[in-house]
PDB file of C-alpha atoms in Angstrom:
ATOM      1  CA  UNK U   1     -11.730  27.393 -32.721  1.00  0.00           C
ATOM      2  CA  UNK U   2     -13.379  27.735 -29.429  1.00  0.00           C
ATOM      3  CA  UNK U   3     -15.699  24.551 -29.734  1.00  0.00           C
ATOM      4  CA  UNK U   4     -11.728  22.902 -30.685  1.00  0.00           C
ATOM      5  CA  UNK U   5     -10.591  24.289 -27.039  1.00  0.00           C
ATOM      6  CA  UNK U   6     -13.518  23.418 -25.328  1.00  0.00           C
ATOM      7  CA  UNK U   7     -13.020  20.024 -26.694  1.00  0.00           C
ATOM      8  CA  UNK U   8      -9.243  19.484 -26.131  1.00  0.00           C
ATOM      9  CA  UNK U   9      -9.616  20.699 -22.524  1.00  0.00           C
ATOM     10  CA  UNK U  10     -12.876  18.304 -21.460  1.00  0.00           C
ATOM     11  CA  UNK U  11     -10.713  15.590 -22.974  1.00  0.00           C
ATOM     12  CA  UNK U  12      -7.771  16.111 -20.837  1.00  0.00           C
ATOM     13  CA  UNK U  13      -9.763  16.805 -17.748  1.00  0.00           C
ATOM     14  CA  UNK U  14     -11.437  12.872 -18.715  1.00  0.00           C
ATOM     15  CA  UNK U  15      -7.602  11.864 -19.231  1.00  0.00           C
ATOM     16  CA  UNK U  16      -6.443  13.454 -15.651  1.00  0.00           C
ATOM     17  CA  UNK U  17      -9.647  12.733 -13.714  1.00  0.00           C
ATOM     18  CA  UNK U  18      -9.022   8.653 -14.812  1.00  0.00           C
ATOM     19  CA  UNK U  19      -4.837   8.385 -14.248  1.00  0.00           C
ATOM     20  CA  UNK U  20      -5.918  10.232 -10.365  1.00  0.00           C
ATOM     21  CA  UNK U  21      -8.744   7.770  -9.749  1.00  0.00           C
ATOM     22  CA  UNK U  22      -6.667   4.576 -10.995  1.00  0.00           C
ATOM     23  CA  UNK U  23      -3.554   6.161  -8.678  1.00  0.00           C
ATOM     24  CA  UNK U  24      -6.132   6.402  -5.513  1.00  0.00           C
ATOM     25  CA  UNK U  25      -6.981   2.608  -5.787  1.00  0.00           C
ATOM     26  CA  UNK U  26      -3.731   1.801  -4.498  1.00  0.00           C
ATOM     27  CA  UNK U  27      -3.575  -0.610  -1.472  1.00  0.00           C
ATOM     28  CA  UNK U  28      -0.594   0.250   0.862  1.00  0.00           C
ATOM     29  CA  UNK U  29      -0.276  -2.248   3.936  1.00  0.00           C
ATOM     30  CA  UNK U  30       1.757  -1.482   6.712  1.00  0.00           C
ATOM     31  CA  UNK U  31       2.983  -4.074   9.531  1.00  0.00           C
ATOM     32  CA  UNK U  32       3.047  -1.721  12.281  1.00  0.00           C
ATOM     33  CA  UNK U  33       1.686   1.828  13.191  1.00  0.00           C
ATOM     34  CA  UNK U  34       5.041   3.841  12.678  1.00  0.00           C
ATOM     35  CA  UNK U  35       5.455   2.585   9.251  1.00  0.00           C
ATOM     36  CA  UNK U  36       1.852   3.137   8.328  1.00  0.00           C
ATOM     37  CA  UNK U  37       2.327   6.561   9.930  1.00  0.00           C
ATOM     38  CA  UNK U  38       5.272   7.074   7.309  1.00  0.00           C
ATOM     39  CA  UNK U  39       3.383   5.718   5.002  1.00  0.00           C
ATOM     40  CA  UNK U  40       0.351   7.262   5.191  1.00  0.00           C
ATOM     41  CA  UNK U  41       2.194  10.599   5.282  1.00  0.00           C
ATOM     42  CA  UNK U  42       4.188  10.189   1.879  1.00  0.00           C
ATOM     43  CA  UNK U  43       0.522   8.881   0.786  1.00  0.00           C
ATOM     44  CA  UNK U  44      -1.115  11.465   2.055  1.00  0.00           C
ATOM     45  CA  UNK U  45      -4.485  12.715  -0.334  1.00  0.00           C
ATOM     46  CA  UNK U  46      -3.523   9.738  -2.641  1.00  0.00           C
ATOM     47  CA  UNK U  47      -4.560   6.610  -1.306  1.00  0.00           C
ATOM     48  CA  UNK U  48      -5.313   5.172   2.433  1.00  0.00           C
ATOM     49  CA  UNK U  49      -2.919   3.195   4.271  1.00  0.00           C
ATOM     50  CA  UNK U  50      -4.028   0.191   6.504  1.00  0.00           C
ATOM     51  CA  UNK U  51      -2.022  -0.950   9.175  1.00  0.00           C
ATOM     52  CA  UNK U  52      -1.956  -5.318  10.004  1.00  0.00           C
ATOM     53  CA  UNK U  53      -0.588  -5.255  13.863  1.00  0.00           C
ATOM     54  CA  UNK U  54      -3.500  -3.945  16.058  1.00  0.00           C
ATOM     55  CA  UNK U  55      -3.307  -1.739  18.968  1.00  0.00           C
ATOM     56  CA  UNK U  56      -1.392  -3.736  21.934  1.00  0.00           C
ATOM     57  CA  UNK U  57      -0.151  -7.044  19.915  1.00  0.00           C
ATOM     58  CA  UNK U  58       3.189  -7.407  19.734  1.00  0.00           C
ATOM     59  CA  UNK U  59       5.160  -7.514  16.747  1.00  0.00           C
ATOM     60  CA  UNK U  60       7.339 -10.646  17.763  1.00  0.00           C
ATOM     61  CA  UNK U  61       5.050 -12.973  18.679  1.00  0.00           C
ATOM     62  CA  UNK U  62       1.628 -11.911  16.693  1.00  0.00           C
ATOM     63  CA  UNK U  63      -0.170 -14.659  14.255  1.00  0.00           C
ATOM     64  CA  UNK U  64      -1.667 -13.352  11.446  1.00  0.00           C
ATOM     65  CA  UNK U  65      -5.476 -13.603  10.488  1.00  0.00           C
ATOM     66  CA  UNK U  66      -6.535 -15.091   7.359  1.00  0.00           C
ATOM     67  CA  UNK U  67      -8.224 -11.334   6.866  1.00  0.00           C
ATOM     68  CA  UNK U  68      -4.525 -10.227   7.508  1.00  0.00           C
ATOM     69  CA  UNK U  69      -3.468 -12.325   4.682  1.00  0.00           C
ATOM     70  CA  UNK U  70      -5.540 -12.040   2.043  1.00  0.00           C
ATOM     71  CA  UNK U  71      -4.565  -8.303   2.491  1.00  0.00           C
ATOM     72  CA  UNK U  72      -1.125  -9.012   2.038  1.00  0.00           C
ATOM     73  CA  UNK U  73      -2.270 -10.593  -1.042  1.00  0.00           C
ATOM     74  CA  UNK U  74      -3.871  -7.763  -2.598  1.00  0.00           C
ATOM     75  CA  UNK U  75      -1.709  -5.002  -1.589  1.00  0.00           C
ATOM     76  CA  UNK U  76      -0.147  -2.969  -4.280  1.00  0.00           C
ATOM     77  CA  UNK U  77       2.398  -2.474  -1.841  1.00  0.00           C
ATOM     78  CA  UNK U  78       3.659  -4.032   1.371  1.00  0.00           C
ATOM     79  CA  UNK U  79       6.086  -1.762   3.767  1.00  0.00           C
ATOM     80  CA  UNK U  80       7.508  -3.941   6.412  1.00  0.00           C
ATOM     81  CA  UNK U  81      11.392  -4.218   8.438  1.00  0.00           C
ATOM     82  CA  UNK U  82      12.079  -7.394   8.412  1.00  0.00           C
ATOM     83  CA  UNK U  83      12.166 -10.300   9.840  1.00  0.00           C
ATOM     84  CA  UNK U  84      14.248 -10.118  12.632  1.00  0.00           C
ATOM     85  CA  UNK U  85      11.292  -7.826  13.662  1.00  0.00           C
ATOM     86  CA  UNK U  86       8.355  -9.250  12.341  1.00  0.00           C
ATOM     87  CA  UNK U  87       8.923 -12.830  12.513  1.00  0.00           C
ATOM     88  CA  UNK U  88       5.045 -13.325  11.609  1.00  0.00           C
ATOM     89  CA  UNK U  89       5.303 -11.644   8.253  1.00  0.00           C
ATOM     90  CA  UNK U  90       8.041 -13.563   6.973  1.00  0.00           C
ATOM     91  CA  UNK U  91       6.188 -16.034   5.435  1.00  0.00           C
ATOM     92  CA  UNK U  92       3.106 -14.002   4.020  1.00  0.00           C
ATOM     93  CA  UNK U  93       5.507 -12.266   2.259  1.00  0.00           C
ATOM     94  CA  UNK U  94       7.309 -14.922   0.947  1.00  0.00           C
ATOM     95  CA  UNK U  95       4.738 -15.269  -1.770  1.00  0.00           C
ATOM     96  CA  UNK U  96       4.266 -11.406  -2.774  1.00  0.00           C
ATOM     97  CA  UNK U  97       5.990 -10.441  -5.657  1.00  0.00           C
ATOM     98  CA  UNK U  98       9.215  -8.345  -4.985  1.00  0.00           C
ATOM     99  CA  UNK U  99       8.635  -5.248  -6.541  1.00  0.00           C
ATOM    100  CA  UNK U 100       5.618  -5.225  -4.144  1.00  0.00           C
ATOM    101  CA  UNK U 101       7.776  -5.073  -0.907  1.00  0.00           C
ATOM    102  CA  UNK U 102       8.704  -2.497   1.047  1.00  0.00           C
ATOM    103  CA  UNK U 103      11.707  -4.024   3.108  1.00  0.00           C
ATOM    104  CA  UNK U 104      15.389  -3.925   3.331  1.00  0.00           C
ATOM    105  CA  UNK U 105      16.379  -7.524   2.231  1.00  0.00           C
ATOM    106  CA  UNK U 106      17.735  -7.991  -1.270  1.00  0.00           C
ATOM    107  CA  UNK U 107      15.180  -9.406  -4.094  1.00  0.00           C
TER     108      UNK U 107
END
């Protein structure tokens, strides 16, 4: 009976310790430093949130990088206003899939 414990409880701590490490993998992009702030607090000991806009640039007239992009791409999720804030990530974002997106036009 106690080899059948020991054996049901390393195979749930396997089951647990795989679901948390597949969860932390998660790639949260933010397009400006209060939303990855949000972000990164409702993430917080889960995953890491990056943040596009650097330090300084403007969020009405920036150009994205092709590094900046090919984030976008791979993000599980992409939180972003709008654009009538973020003119530059209108585009980028045109192509990610909706469930994806983290903004408050409709699908």
């Amino acid at each position: 009976m106690l080899h059948k414990n020991t054996l049901l409880c390393a195979g749930l701590s396997a089951v647990f310790l795989f679901t948390q490490t597949s969860a932390a993998n998660a790639a949260v992009v933010a397009s400006m430093k209060p939303l990855g702030f949000i972000a990164s607090a409702i993430a917080d000991g889960v995953t890491d949130t990056q943040v596009l806009l650097p330090d300084g640039a403007s969020e009405h007239d920036y150009s994205l990088r092709p590094s900046d992009a090919k984030r976008l791409q791979n993000a599980d999720l992409v939180v972003w206003i709008g654009p009538e804030m973020e003119a530059f990530m209108d585009k980028s974002t045109q192509s990610i899939a909706p469930n994806k997106k983290g903004d408050d036009r409709p699908a």
